[in-house]
Coordinates of C-alpha atoms in Angstrom, one line a residue:
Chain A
X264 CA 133.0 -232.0 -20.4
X265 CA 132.1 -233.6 -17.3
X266 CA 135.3 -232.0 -15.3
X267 CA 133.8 -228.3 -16.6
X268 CA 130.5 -229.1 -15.1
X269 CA 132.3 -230.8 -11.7
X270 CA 134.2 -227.5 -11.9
X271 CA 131.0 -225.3 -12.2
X272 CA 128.9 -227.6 -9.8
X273 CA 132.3 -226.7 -7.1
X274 CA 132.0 -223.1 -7.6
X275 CA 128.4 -223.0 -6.7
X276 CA 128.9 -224.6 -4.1
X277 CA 131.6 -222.7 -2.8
X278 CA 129.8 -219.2 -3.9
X279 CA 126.3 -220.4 -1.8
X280 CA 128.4 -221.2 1.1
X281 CA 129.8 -217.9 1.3
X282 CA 126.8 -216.2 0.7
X283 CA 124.8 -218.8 3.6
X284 CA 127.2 -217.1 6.7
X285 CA 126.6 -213.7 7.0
X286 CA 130.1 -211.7 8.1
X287 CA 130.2 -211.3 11.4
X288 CA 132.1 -209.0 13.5
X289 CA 135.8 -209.5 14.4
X290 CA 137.4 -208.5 17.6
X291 CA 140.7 -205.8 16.7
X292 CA 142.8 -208.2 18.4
X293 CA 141.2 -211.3 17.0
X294 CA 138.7 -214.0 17.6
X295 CA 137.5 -214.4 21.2
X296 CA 136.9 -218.4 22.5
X297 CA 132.8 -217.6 24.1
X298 CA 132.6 -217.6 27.6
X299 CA 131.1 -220.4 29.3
X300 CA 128.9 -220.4 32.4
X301 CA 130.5 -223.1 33.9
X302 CA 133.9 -221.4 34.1
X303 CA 135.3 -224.5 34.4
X304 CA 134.5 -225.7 37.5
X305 CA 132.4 -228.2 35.9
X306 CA 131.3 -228.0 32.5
X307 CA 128.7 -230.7 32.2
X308 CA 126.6 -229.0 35.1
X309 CA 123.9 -226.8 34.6
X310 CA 124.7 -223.8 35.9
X311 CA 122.6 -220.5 37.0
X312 CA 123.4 -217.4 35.4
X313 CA 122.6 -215.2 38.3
X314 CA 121.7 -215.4 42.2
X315 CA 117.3 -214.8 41.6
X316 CA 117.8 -217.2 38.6
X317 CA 119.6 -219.6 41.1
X318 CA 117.0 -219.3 44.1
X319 CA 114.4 -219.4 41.8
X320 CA 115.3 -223.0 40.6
X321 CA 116.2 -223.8 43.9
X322 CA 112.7 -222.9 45.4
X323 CA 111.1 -224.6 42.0
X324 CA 113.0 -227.8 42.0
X325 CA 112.8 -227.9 45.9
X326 CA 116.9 -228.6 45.6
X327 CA 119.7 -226.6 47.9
X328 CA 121.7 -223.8 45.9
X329 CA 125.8 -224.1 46.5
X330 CA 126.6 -220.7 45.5
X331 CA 131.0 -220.2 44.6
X332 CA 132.7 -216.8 44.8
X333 CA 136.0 -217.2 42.7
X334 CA 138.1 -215.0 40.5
X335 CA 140.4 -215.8 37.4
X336 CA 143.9 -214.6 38.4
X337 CA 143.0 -216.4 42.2
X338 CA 145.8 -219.3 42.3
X339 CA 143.7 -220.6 45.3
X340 CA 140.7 -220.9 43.5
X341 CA 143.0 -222.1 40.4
X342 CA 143.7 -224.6 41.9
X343 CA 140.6 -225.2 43.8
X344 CA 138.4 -225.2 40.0
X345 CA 140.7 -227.9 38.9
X346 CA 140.3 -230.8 41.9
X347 CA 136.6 -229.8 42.1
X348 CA 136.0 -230.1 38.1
X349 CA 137.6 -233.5 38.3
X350 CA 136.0 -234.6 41.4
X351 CA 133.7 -237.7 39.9
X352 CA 131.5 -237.7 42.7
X353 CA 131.3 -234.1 43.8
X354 CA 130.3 -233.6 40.1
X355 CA 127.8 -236.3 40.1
X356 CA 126.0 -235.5 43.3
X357 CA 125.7 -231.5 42.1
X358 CA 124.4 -232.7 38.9
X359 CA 121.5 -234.5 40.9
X360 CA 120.4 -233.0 43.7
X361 CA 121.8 -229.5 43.5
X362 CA 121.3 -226.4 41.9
X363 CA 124.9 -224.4 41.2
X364 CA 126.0 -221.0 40.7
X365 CA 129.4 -219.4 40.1
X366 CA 130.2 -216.1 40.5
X367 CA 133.5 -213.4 40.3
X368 CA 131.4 -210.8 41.4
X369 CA 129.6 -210.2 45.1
X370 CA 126.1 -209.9 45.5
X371 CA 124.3 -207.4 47.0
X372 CA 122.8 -210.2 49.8
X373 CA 125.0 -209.9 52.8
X374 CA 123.7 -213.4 54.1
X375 CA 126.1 -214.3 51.2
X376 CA 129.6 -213.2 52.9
X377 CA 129.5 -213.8 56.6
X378 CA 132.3 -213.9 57.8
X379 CA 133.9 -211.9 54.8
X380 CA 134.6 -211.7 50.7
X381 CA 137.6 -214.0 50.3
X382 CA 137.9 -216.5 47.3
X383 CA 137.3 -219.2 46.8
X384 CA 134.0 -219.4 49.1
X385 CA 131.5 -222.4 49.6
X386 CA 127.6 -221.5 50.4
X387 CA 124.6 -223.5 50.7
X388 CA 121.3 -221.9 50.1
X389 CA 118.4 -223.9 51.3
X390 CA 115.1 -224.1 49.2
X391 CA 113.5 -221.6 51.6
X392 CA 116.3 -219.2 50.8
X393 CA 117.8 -219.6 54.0
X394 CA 121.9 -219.3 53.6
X395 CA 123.1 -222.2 55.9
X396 CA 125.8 -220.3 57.3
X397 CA 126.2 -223.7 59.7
X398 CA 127.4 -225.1 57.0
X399 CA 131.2 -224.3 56.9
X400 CA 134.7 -225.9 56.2
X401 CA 137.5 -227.0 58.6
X402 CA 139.3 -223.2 58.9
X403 CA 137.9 -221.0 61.9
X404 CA 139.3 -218.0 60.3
X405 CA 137.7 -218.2 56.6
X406 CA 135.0 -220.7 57.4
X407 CA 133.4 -221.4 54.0
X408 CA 136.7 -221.8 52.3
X409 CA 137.9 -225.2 51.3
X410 CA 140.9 -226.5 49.6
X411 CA 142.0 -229.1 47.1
X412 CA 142.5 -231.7 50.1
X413 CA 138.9 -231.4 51.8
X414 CA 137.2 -232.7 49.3
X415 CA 135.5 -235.2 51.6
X416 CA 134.8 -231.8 54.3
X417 CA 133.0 -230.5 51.2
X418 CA 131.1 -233.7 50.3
X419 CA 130.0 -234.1 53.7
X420 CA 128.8 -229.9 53.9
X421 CA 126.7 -231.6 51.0
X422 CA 125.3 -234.4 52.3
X423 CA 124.4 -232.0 55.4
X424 CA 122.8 -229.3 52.6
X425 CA 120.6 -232.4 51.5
X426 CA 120.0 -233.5 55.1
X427 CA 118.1 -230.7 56.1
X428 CA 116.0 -230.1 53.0
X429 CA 114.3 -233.8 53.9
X430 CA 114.0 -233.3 57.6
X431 CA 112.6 -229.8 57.6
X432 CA 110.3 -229.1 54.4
Chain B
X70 CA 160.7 -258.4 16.7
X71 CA 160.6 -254.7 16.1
X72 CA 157.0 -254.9 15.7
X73 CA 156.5 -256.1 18.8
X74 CA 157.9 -253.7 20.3
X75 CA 155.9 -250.9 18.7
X76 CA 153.2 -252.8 19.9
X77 CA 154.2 -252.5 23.3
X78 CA 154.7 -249.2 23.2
X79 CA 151.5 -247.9 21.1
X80 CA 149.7 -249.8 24.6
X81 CA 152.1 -247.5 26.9
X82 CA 151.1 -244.3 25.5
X83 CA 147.7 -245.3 25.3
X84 CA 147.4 -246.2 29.0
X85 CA 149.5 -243.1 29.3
X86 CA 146.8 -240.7 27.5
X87 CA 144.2 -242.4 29.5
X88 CA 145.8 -242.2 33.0
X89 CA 146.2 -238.4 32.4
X90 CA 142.7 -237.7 31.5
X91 CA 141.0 -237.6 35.1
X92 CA 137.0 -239.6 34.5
X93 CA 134.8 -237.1 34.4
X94 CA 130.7 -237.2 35.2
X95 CA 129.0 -237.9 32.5
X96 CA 125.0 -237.4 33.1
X97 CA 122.8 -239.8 32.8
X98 CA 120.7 -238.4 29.8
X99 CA 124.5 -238.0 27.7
X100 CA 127.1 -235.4 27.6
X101 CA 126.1 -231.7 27.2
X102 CA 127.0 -229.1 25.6
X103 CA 129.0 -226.1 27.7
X104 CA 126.3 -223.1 28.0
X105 CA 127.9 -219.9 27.0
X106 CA 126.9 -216.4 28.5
X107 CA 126.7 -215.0 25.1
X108 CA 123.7 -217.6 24.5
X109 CA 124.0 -217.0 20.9
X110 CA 123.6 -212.8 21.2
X111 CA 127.1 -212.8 20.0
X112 CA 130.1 -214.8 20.5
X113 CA 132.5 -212.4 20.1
X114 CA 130.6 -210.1 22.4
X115 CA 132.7 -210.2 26.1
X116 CA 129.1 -210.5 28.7
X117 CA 129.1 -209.5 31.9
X118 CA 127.6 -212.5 34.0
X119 CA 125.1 -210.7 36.7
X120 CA 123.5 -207.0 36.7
X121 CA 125.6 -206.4 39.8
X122 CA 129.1 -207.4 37.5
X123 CA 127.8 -205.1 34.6
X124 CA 127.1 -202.3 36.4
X125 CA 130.5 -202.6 38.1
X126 CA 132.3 -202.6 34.7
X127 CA 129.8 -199.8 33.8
X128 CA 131.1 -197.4 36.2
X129 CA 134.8 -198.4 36.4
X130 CA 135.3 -198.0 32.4
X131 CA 132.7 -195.2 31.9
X132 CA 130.5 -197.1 29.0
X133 CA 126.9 -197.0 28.7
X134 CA 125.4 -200.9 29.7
X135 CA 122.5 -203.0 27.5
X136 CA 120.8 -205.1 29.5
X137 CA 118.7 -207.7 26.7
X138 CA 116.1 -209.6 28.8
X139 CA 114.7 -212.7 26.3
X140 CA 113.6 -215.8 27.1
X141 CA 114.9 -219.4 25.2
X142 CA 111.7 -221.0 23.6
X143 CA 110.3 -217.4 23.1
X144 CA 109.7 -217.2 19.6
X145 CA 110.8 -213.2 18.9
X146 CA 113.6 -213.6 20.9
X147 CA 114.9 -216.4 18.4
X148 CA 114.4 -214.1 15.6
X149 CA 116.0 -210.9 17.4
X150 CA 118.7 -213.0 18.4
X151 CA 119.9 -214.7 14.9
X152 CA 119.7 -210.4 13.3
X153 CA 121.1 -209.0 16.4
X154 CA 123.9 -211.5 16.4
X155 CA 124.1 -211.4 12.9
X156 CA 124.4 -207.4 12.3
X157 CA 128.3 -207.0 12.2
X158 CA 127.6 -202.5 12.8
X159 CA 125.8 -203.1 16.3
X160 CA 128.3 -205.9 17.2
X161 CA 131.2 -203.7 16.2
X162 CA 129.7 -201.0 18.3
X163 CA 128.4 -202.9 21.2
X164 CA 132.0 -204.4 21.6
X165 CA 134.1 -201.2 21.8
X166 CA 131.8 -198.2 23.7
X167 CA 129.2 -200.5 25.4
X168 CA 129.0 -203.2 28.2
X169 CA 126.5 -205.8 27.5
X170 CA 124.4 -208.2 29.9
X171 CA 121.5 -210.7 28.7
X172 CA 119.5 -212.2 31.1
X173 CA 116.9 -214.9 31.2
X174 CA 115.6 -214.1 34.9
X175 CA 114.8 -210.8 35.8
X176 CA 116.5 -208.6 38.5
X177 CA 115.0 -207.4 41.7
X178 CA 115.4 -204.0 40.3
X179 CA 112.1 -202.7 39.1
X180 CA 113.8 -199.7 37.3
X181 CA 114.6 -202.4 34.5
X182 CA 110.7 -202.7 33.5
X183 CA 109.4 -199.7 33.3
X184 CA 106.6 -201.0 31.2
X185 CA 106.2 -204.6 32.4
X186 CA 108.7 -208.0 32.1
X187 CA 107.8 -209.0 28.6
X188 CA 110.8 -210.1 26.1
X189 CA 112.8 -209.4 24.4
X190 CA 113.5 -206.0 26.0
X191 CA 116.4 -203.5 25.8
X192 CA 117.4 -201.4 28.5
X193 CA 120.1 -198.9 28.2
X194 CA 122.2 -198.1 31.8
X195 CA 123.9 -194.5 32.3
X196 CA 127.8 -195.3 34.3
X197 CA 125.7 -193.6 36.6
X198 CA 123.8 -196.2 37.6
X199 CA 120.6 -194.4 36.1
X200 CA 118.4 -197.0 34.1
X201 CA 117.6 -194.9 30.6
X202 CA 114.0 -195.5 30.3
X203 CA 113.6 -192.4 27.8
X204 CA 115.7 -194.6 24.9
X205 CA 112.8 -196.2 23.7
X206 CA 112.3 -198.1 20.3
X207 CA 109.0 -197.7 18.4
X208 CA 106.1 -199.9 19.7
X209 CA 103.8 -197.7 22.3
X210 CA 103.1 -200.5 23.8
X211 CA 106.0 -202.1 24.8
X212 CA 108.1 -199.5 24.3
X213 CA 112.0 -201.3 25.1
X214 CA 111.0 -204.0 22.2
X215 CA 112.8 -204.4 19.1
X216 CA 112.3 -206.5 16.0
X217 CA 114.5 -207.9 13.3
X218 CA 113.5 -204.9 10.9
X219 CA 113.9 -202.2 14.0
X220 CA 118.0 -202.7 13.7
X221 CA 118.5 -199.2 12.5
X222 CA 116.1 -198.0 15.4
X223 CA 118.3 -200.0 17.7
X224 CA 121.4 -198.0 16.3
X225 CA 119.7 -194.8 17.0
X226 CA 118.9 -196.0 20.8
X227 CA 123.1 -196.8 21.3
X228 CA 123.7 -193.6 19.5
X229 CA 121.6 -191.9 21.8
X230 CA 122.9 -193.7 24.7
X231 CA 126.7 -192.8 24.2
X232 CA 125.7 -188.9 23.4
X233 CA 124.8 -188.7 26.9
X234 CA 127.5 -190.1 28.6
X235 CA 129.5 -187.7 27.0
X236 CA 127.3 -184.7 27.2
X237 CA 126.3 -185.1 31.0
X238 CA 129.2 -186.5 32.6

């Protein structure tokens, strides 16, 4: 008797589960793994969606923007993703004093690409909206581009980004 | 003897697992959760990141584009968002004939509140770059709301917004 009620009781259950999560819809070729913002250049950073989103927390928070132009099937900014996303104290010092935005497609502010559109590209935005274009990398020919080995080139374009915010607001 | 040396080697792999998992930043306040673009508007859904992006993928594949403007501790939104996300028709629909963008920060492009910034708000984009402000829903005062119970209005506004594409292009 008290299996056949245990068996009922299971049924129930199982039946008002069912019913709890509506059906939802189903990709033809199968289910999708959601996009995240962070695109894996950092996933425990809180990233802006879009460039006014980004400016407007920058200007808010009184915090420089890094703004990075990257695409998916890039190997340079494979590559690049993957030493910055484990980068301890790049991650950390983002996280604190930064605001950060990704992004696989081009704005329409020119300030944005000055010397060009390549990926992967590095920009600081100050607080006044002011892209520091002074701040660069160590190659004259695609100046805000930085690879897996100048790390310490882009934590010192940082410091600079953070420099500046103090001395001239 | 033997266990001893299963000892020994259960301490190898796990200084092995552990050496191959880079530290990663942890903030302060705990680990957090990855945002997602979808921001619970549907999962399965693949969102275009900025207006720029969407309007890009508009063009190139010929679809019409929703642009959802809400707001995250805005009451309706909540609610539109759980039926929205929940209706499996306007997700099936969405995903193959439409591209979709939802933003939390509005554009510098004024076309995209024709009757003020409120939320949540749904604006339908010809490929042709035209912002549709005759698809309307049913409230004469904010005339690109929906509500939970307006889902079959909504179906009528993408129904009316793929007729044209094919009809003037």
């Amino acid at each position: 008797m008290t299996k056949v009620i245990l068996l009922v009781l299971l049924v129930l259950v199982a039946v008002c589960s069912t019913l709890g999560k509506p059906e939802k819809n189903i990709p033809k070729r199968g289910k999708r793994i959601p996009q995240t913002l962070s695109r894996g250049w950092g996933d425990q950073l809180i990233w802006a969606q879009t460039y006014e989103e980004a400016l407007y927390w920058s200007r808010w928070r009184n915090k420089p923007l890094l703004v990075i132009f990257h695409l998916e099937d890039c190997p340079h900014s494979a590559v690049m993703k993957k030493a910055f996303a484990e980068d301890k104290e790049v991650q950390k010092i983002l996280d604190e004093d930064f605001i950060v935005l990704n992004l696989m497609y081009e704005t329409t502010d020119k300030h944005l690409s000055p010397d060009g559109q390549y990926v992967p590209r590095f920009l600081f935005v100050d607080p006044s909206m002011t892209v520091r274009a002074d701040i660069t990398g160590r190659y004259s020919n695609r100046m805000y581009a930085y690879e897996p080995a100048d790390m310490k080139i882009l934590l010192e374009s940082m410091a600079k980004a953070k420099k500046l915010l103090k001395t001239e607001l």
